[in-house]
Each structure stands twice: as C-alpha cells, then as structure tokens.
Amino acid sequence: MYFNVSQLLKESSGSARAYKVSDFASVQDGAPMTPISGMVKMMRTDAGIWVSAQLTTYFDCECSRCVIEMEQPVDMSIEEEYLPEIDVHTGVRLHFPDAMSENFHIDHTHILDMSEAIRQYFGLNMPFKPVCRDGCKGLCLTCGADLNDTCCSCDKIVRDPRWGALLEFAAAQGRN
Ligand SMILES: [Zn+2]
Ligand SMILES: [Zn+2]
C-alpha cells in the first residue's frame, strides 16, 4: 500500500491527511494478496509523518478445530512514524539518531510504503488458533466425524486420560 507524501512533507508540522483505503496487500511472505480496507490518517511531524491506520483484512485459513476452510477477519491498529530518507526541499540525504533506526522510511521518491508495517501488524493480530464459530466442536479424534454436524458413537469419556484409570477401575469392580 503506497502513498506519495511529497506534498505533505512540504507542509508544516501538524498538517494532516485522511484516506479511505480499499486495496490488496500481501500479509505474509509468499501468501496471495488479500483485500484490505479501512482508514489511514497521516500527520506531519517535525521528523517525518505519523501514520495512524485502522485496517481490516480477511485471511483464508482453516478452523483450528474442525479444519473447515474459513475467512478470518483480522483487525490492525497501526501507529508508526515514518521518516524521510531525503529532505523534500533540498534532496539532501537525511540521517537520524540510532534511536530512530527502527522506524520505517519514506523513500527518496517520497513514497510511503505501508506493506512492511501491514505484514508486521498482521502477524501480531492474526489469531494463533482461528475458530470458524463460537463453540466449534471440532472433529472426533477417533473417527474424524465433524461434531458440529453429527454425533459419533466413539466413547469420548474413556479417551480423556484423567478419567481413563478411574473408568478402568470402575469396570473392573463391575466385573467382580
Ligand atoms: Zn470449526
Ligand atoms: Zn467418533
């Protein structure tokens, strides 16, 4: 997601822009582009441009319980200051203190590229174990049946190791 910010860089500190965006972005290395939309606000700071973005993307994945294909919405709240590599008025290359070495940069053509921030924030906000719906019952570990659609006859209580020994004991008592 690219923005030409040459005009904003020429304005005084505190000047701002807001953009409604609807775009495609790659949220993971090698992953196909996914739709991404929301609001991007930019404000000129003394050193560069502060970006505040509220973005939502939809990511194709599998439910971690029942493995159905699903679309996971992922919200991102991006807050980053981008620093220009060159002075917009003079074209002179700028240097920043080490403390700012981690900041994102605006390249020498005054393009502010949000792609890397989107990848990083996506990684932070993508649920580790996506679930297709509240209370997805998942698959039976024995027969693989989707327990959202069907009941299987596997005895699930015995498969819980906390109960296994007790149930075996009870069964043995029953036989005596
Ligand atoms: Zn599921
Ligand atoms: Zn089963």
PDB file of C-alpha atoms and ligand atoms in Angstrom:
ATOM      1  CA  MET A   1       0.000   0.000   0.000  1.00  0.00           C
ATOM      2  CA  TYR A   2       1.776   3.089  -1.304  1.00  0.00           C
ATOM      3  CA  PHE A   3       1.211   6.787  -0.708  1.00  0.00           C
ATOM      4  CA  ASN A   4       3.014   9.663  -2.362  1.00  0.00           C
ATOM      5  CA  VAL A   5       3.604  12.038   0.538  1.00  0.00           C
ATOM      6  CA  SER A   6       5.782  14.681  -1.155  1.00  0.00           C
ATOM      7  CA  GLN A   7       3.102  17.343  -0.698  1.00  0.00           C
ATOM      8  CA  LEU A   8       2.503  16.541   2.974  1.00  0.00           C
ATOM      9  CA  LEU A   9       6.262  16.564   3.644  1.00  0.00           C
ATOM     10  CA  LYS A  10       6.384  20.149   2.344  1.00  0.00           C
ATOM     11  CA  GLU A  11       3.721  21.266   4.799  1.00  0.00           C
ATOM     12  CA  SER A  12       4.252  22.338   8.378  1.00  0.00           C
ATOM     13  CA  SER A  13       4.227  20.086  11.415  1.00  0.00           C
ATOM     14  CA  GLY A  14       0.641  19.205  12.372  1.00  0.00           C
ATOM     15  CA  SER A  15      -0.719  19.168   8.803  1.00  0.00           C
ATOM     16  CA  ALA A  16      -2.800  16.068   8.233  1.00  0.00           C
ATOM     17  CA  ARG A  17      -4.469  13.875   5.622  1.00  0.00           C
ATOM     18  CA  ALA A  18      -7.017  11.103   5.866  1.00  0.00           C
ATOM     19  CA  TYR A  19      -7.539   8.396   3.280  1.00  0.00           C
ATOM     20  CA  LYS A  20     -10.234   5.787   2.964  1.00  0.00           C
ATOM     21  CA  VAL A  21      -8.475   2.769   1.521  1.00  0.00           C
ATOM     22  CA  SER A  22      -9.637  -0.346  -0.247  1.00  0.00           C
ATOM     23  CA  ASP A  23      -6.719  -2.252  -1.610  1.00  0.00           C
ATOM     24  CA  PHE A  24      -4.926  -5.567  -1.736  1.00  0.00           C
ATOM     25  CA  ALA A  25      -1.848  -6.434   0.250  1.00  0.00           C
ATOM     26  CA  SER A  26       0.395  -9.392   0.912  1.00  0.00           C
ATOM     27  CA  VAL A  27       0.121 -10.038   4.643  1.00  0.00           C
ATOM     28  CA  GLN A  28       2.588 -12.925   4.811  1.00  0.00           C
ATOM     29  CA  ASP A  29       5.646 -13.834   2.780  1.00  0.00           C
ATOM     30  CA  GLY A  30       4.533 -15.944  -0.153  1.00  0.00           C
ATOM     31  CA  ALA A  31       0.829 -15.654   0.685  1.00  0.00           C
ATOM     32  CA  PRO A  32      -1.584 -14.484  -2.022  1.00  0.00           C
ATOM     33  CA  MET A  33      -2.785 -10.880  -1.874  1.00  0.00           C
ATOM     34  CA  THR A  34      -5.752 -10.360   0.413  1.00  0.00           C
ATOM     35  CA  PRO A  35      -8.265  -7.495   0.385  1.00  0.00           C
ATOM     36  CA  ILE A  36      -7.536  -4.806   2.921  1.00  0.00           C
ATOM     37  CA  SER A  37      -9.665  -1.795   3.780  1.00  0.00           C
ATOM     38  CA  GLY A  38     -10.072   0.950   6.370  1.00  0.00           C
ATOM     39  CA  MET A  39      -8.849   4.427   7.198  1.00  0.00           C
ATOM     40  CA  VAL A  40      -5.316   5.798   7.069  1.00  0.00           C
ATOM     41  CA  LYS A  41      -4.539   9.113   8.755  1.00  0.00           C
ATOM     42  CA  MET A  42      -1.215  10.858   8.290  1.00  0.00           C
ATOM     43  CA  MET A  43       0.151  13.784  10.212  1.00  0.00           C
ATOM     44  CA  ARG A  44       3.317  15.743   9.502  1.00  0.00           C
ATOM     45  CA  THR A  45       5.654  15.634  12.483  1.00  0.00           C
ATOM     46  CA  ASP A  46       8.901  17.509  12.950  1.00  0.00           C
ATOM     47  CA  ALA A  47      10.871  14.485  11.781  1.00  0.00           C
ATOM     48  CA  GLY A  48       8.526  12.789   9.329  1.00  0.00           C
ATOM     49  CA  ILE A  49       4.962  11.538   9.087  1.00  0.00           C
ATOM     50  CA  TRP A  50       2.944   9.846  11.792  1.00  0.00           C
ATOM     51  CA  VAL A  51       0.653   7.157  10.397  1.00  0.00           C
ATOM     52  CA  SER A  52      -2.465   6.047  12.312  1.00  0.00           C
ATOM     53  CA  ALA A  53      -4.340   3.359  10.433  1.00  0.00           C
ATOM     54  CA  GLN A  54      -7.335   1.197  11.234  1.00  0.00           C
ATOM     55  CA  LEU A  55      -7.295  -1.632   8.725  1.00  0.00           C
ATOM     56  CA  THR A  56      -9.154  -4.885   8.313  1.00  0.00           C
ATOM     57  CA  THR A  57      -8.135  -7.785   6.136  1.00  0.00           C
ATOM     58  CA  TYR A  58      -9.662 -11.194   5.521  1.00  0.00           C
ATOM     59  CA  PHE A  59      -7.342 -14.130   5.554  1.00  0.00           C
ATOM     60  CA  ASP A  60      -8.127 -17.589   4.137  1.00  0.00           C
ATOM     61  CA  CYS A  61      -7.228 -20.313   6.607  1.00  0.00           C
ATOM     62  CA  GLU A  62      -8.583 -23.428   8.262  1.00  0.00           C
ATOM     63  CA  CYS A  63     -10.519 -23.662  11.514  1.00  0.00           C
ATOM     64  CA  SER A  64      -8.066 -24.962  14.103  1.00  0.00           C
ATOM     65  CA  ARG A  65     -10.722 -27.345  15.441  1.00  0.00           C
ATOM     66  CA  CYS A  66     -12.784 -28.673  12.511  1.00  0.00           C
ATOM     67  CA  VAL A  67     -10.365 -27.734   9.660  1.00  0.00           C
ATOM     68  CA  ILE A  68     -13.170 -26.223   7.542  1.00  0.00           C
ATOM     69  CA  GLU A  69     -11.928 -23.540   5.109  1.00  0.00           C
ATOM     70  CA  MET A  70     -12.749 -20.158   6.555  1.00  0.00           C
ATOM     71  CA  GLU A  71     -12.158 -16.449   6.129  1.00  0.00           C
ATOM     72  CA  GLN A  72     -10.659 -14.927   9.255  1.00  0.00           C
ATOM     73  CA  PRO A  73     -11.141 -11.159   9.689  1.00  0.00           C
ATOM     74  CA  VAL A  74      -8.010  -9.562  11.133  1.00  0.00           C
ATOM     75  CA  ASP A  75      -8.115  -6.009  12.505  1.00  0.00           C
ATOM     76  CA  MET A  76      -4.958  -3.951  12.684  1.00  0.00           C
ATOM     77  CA  SER A  77      -4.373  -0.703  14.529  1.00  0.00           C
ATOM     78  CA  ILE A  78      -1.159   0.694  13.114  1.00  0.00           C
ATOM     79  CA  GLU A  79       0.707   3.551  14.828  1.00  0.00           C
ATOM     80  CA  GLU A  80       4.087   4.311  13.295  1.00  0.00           C
ATOM     81  CA  GLU A  81       6.232   7.299  12.492  1.00  0.00           C
ATOM     82  CA  TYR A  82       7.784   7.174   9.029  1.00  0.00           C
ATOM     83  CA  LEU A  83      10.964   9.113   8.405  1.00  0.00           C
ATOM     84  CA  PRO A  84      12.027  10.533   5.030  1.00  0.00           C
ATOM     85  CA  GLU A  85      15.333   9.326   3.574  1.00  0.00           C
ATOM     86  CA  ILE A  86      15.915  12.689   1.894  1.00  0.00           C
ATOM     87  CA  ASP A  87      14.902  16.259   2.579  1.00  0.00           C
ATOM     88  CA  VAL A  88      11.925  17.042   0.328  1.00  0.00           C
ATOM     89  CA  HIS A  89      13.124  20.605  -0.294  1.00  0.00           C
ATOM     90  CA  THR A  90      16.849  20.109  -0.828  1.00  0.00           C
ATOM     91  CA  GLY A  91      17.147  16.455  -1.866  1.00  0.00           C
ATOM     92  CA  VAL A  92      19.877  16.022   0.753  1.00  0.00           C
ATOM     93  CA  ARG A  93      20.075  12.584   2.362  1.00  0.00           C
ATOM     94  CA  LEU A  94      18.916  12.702   5.984  1.00  0.00           C
ATOM     95  CA  HIS A  95      20.427  10.902   8.934  1.00  0.00           C
ATOM     96  CA  PHE A  96      18.595  10.060  12.122  1.00  0.00           C
ATOM     97  CA  PRO A  97      19.832   9.190  15.578  1.00  0.00           C
ATOM     98  CA  ASP A  98      20.266   5.480  16.314  1.00  0.00           C
ATOM     99  CA  ALA A  99      17.174   5.602  18.499  1.00  0.00           C
ATOM    100  CA  MET A 100      15.160   6.043  15.315  1.00  0.00           C
ATOM    101  CA  SER A 101      16.884   3.328  13.297  1.00  0.00           C
ATOM    102  CA  GLU A 102      13.909   1.001  13.737  1.00  0.00           C
ATOM    103  CA  ASN A 103      11.464   3.442  12.163  1.00  0.00           C
ATOM    104  CA  PHE A 104      10.007   2.833   8.732  1.00  0.00           C
ATOM    105  CA  HIS A 105      11.289   5.051   5.941  1.00  0.00           C
ATOM    106  CA  ILE A 106       9.816   7.196   3.191  1.00  0.00           C
ATOM    107  CA  ASP A 107      11.937   6.514   0.125  1.00  0.00           C
ATOM    108  CA  HIS A 108      13.821   9.036  -2.000  1.00  0.00           C
ATOM    109  CA  THR A 109      10.816   9.402  -4.341  1.00  0.00           C
ATOM    110  CA  HIS A 110       8.647  10.367  -1.333  1.00  0.00           C
ATOM    111  CA  ILE A 111       6.702   7.120  -1.418  1.00  0.00           C
ATOM    112  CA  LEU A 112       5.475   5.916   1.950  1.00  0.00           C
ATOM    113  CA  ASP A 113       5.053   2.156   1.643  1.00  0.00           C
ATOM    114  CA  MET A 114       2.925   0.563   4.378  1.00  0.00           C
ATOM    115  CA  SER A 115       3.489  -3.023   3.186  1.00  0.00           C
ATOM    116  CA  GLU A 116       6.040  -3.994   5.815  1.00  0.00           C
ATOM    117  CA  ALA A 117       4.025  -2.451   8.675  1.00  0.00           C
ATOM    118  CA  ILE A 118       0.946  -4.335   7.466  1.00  0.00           C
ATOM    119  CA  ARG A 119       2.904  -7.615   7.451  1.00  0.00           C
ATOM    120  CA  GLN A 120       4.203  -6.999  10.977  1.00  0.00           C
ATOM    121  CA  TYR A 121       0.870  -5.920  12.460  1.00  0.00           C
ATOM    122  CA  PHE A 122      -0.914  -8.772  10.712  1.00  0.00           C
ATOM    123  CA  GLY A 123       1.485 -11.194  12.399  1.00  0.00           C
ATOM    124  CA  LEU A 124       0.691  -9.628  15.772  1.00  0.00           C
ATOM    125  CA  ASN A 125      -3.084  -9.652  15.280  1.00  0.00           C
ATOM    126  CA  MET A 126      -3.727 -12.911  13.448  1.00  0.00           C
ATOM    127  CA  PRO A 127      -5.283 -15.349  15.950  1.00  0.00           C
ATOM    128  CA  PHE A 128      -2.905 -18.207  16.714  1.00  0.00           C
ATOM    129  CA  LYS A 129      -5.783 -20.710  16.576  1.00  0.00           C
ATOM    130  CA  PRO A 130      -8.589 -19.386  14.371  1.00  0.00           C
ATOM    131  CA  VAL A 131     -12.033 -20.834  15.073  1.00  0.00           C
ATOM    132  CA  CYS A 132     -14.849 -20.880  12.485  1.00  0.00           C
ATOM    133  CA  ARG A 133     -17.578 -20.062  15.008  1.00  0.00           C
ATOM    134  CA  ASP A 134     -18.063 -19.660  18.752  1.00  0.00           C
ATOM    135  CA  GLY A 135     -18.112 -23.093  20.323  1.00  0.00           C
ATOM    136  CA  CYS A 136     -16.958 -25.058  17.265  1.00  0.00           C
ATOM    137  CA  LYS A 137     -16.988 -28.659  18.471  1.00  0.00           C
ATOM    138  CA  GLY A 138     -14.200 -29.771  16.148  1.00  0.00           C
ATOM    139  CA  LEU A 139     -13.527 -33.253  14.840  1.00  0.00           C
ATOM    140  CA  CYS A 140     -13.788 -36.545  16.724  1.00  0.00           C
ATOM    141  CA  LEU A 141     -10.213 -37.625  17.444  1.00  0.00           C
ATOM    142  CA  THR A 142     -11.147 -41.261  16.859  1.00  0.00           C
ATOM    143  CA  CYS A 143     -13.292 -41.344  13.709  1.00  0.00           C
ATOM    144  CA  GLY A 144     -12.789 -37.837  12.311  1.00  0.00           C
ATOM    145  CA  ALA A 145     -16.505 -37.002  12.225  1.00  0.00           C
ATOM    146  CA  ASP A 146     -17.343 -33.287  12.270  1.00  0.00           C
ATOM    147  CA  LEU A 147     -19.046 -32.993  15.636  1.00  0.00           C
ATOM    148  CA  ASN A 148     -20.795 -29.779  14.572  1.00  0.00           C
ATOM    149  CA  ASP A 149     -22.882 -31.767  12.083  1.00  0.00           C
ATOM    150  CA  THR A 150     -23.133 -35.182  13.566  1.00  0.00           C
ATOM    151  CA  CYS A 151     -22.749 -37.228  16.729  1.00  0.00           C
ATOM    152  CA  CYS A 152     -20.483 -40.217  16.520  1.00  0.00           C
ATOM    153  CA  SER A 153     -20.607 -43.258  18.757  1.00  0.00           C
ATOM    154  CA  CYS A 154     -16.983 -43.166  19.862  1.00  0.00           C
ATOM    155  CA  ASP A 155     -16.700 -43.199  23.643  1.00  0.00           C
ATOM    156  CA  LYS A 156     -15.020 -39.890  24.286  1.00  0.00           C
ATOM    157  CA  ILE A 157     -15.035 -40.111  28.089  1.00  0.00           C
ATOM    158  CA  VAL A 158     -12.624 -43.046  28.087  1.00  0.00           C
ATOM    159  CA  ARG A 159     -10.259 -41.096  25.841  1.00  0.00           C
ATOM    160  CA  ASP A 160      -9.743 -38.458  28.487  1.00  0.00           C
ATOM    161  CA  PRO A 161      -6.639 -39.724  30.322  1.00  0.00           C
ATOM    162  CA  ARG A 162      -7.765 -38.080  33.558  1.00  0.00           C
ATOM    163  CA  TRP A 163     -10.767 -40.405  33.643  1.00  0.00           C
ATOM    164  CA  GLY A 164      -9.305 -43.463  31.920  1.00  0.00           C
ATOM    165  CA  ALA A 165      -7.791 -45.074  35.032  1.00  0.00           C
ATOM    166  CA  LEU A 166     -10.863 -44.437  37.131  1.00  0.00           C
ATOM    167  CA  LEU A 167     -13.173 -45.882  34.492  1.00  0.00           C
ATOM    168  CA  GLU A 168     -10.982 -48.980  34.145  1.00  0.00           C
ATOM    169  CA  PHE A 169     -11.096 -49.376  37.900  1.00  0.00           C
ATOM    170  CA  ALA A 170     -14.899 -49.000  37.871  1.00  0.00           C
ATOM    171  CA  ALA A 171     -15.192 -51.524  35.051  1.00  0.00           C
ATOM    172  CA  ALA A 172     -13.006 -53.990  36.972  1.00  0.00           C
ATOM    173  CA  GLN A 173     -15.124 -53.540  40.087  1.00  0.00           C
ATOM    174  CA  GLY A 174     -18.223 -54.151  37.993  1.00  0.00           C
ATOM    175  CA  ARG A 175     -16.825 -57.482  36.737  1.00  0.00           C
ATOM    176  CA  ASN A 176     -16.016 -58.741  40.238  1.00  0.00           C
TER     177      ASN A 176
HETATM  178 ZN    ZN B   1     -14.608 -25.120  13.206  1.00  0.00          ZN
HETATM  179 ZN    ZN B   2     -16.010 -40.549  16.575  1.00  0.00          ZN
END
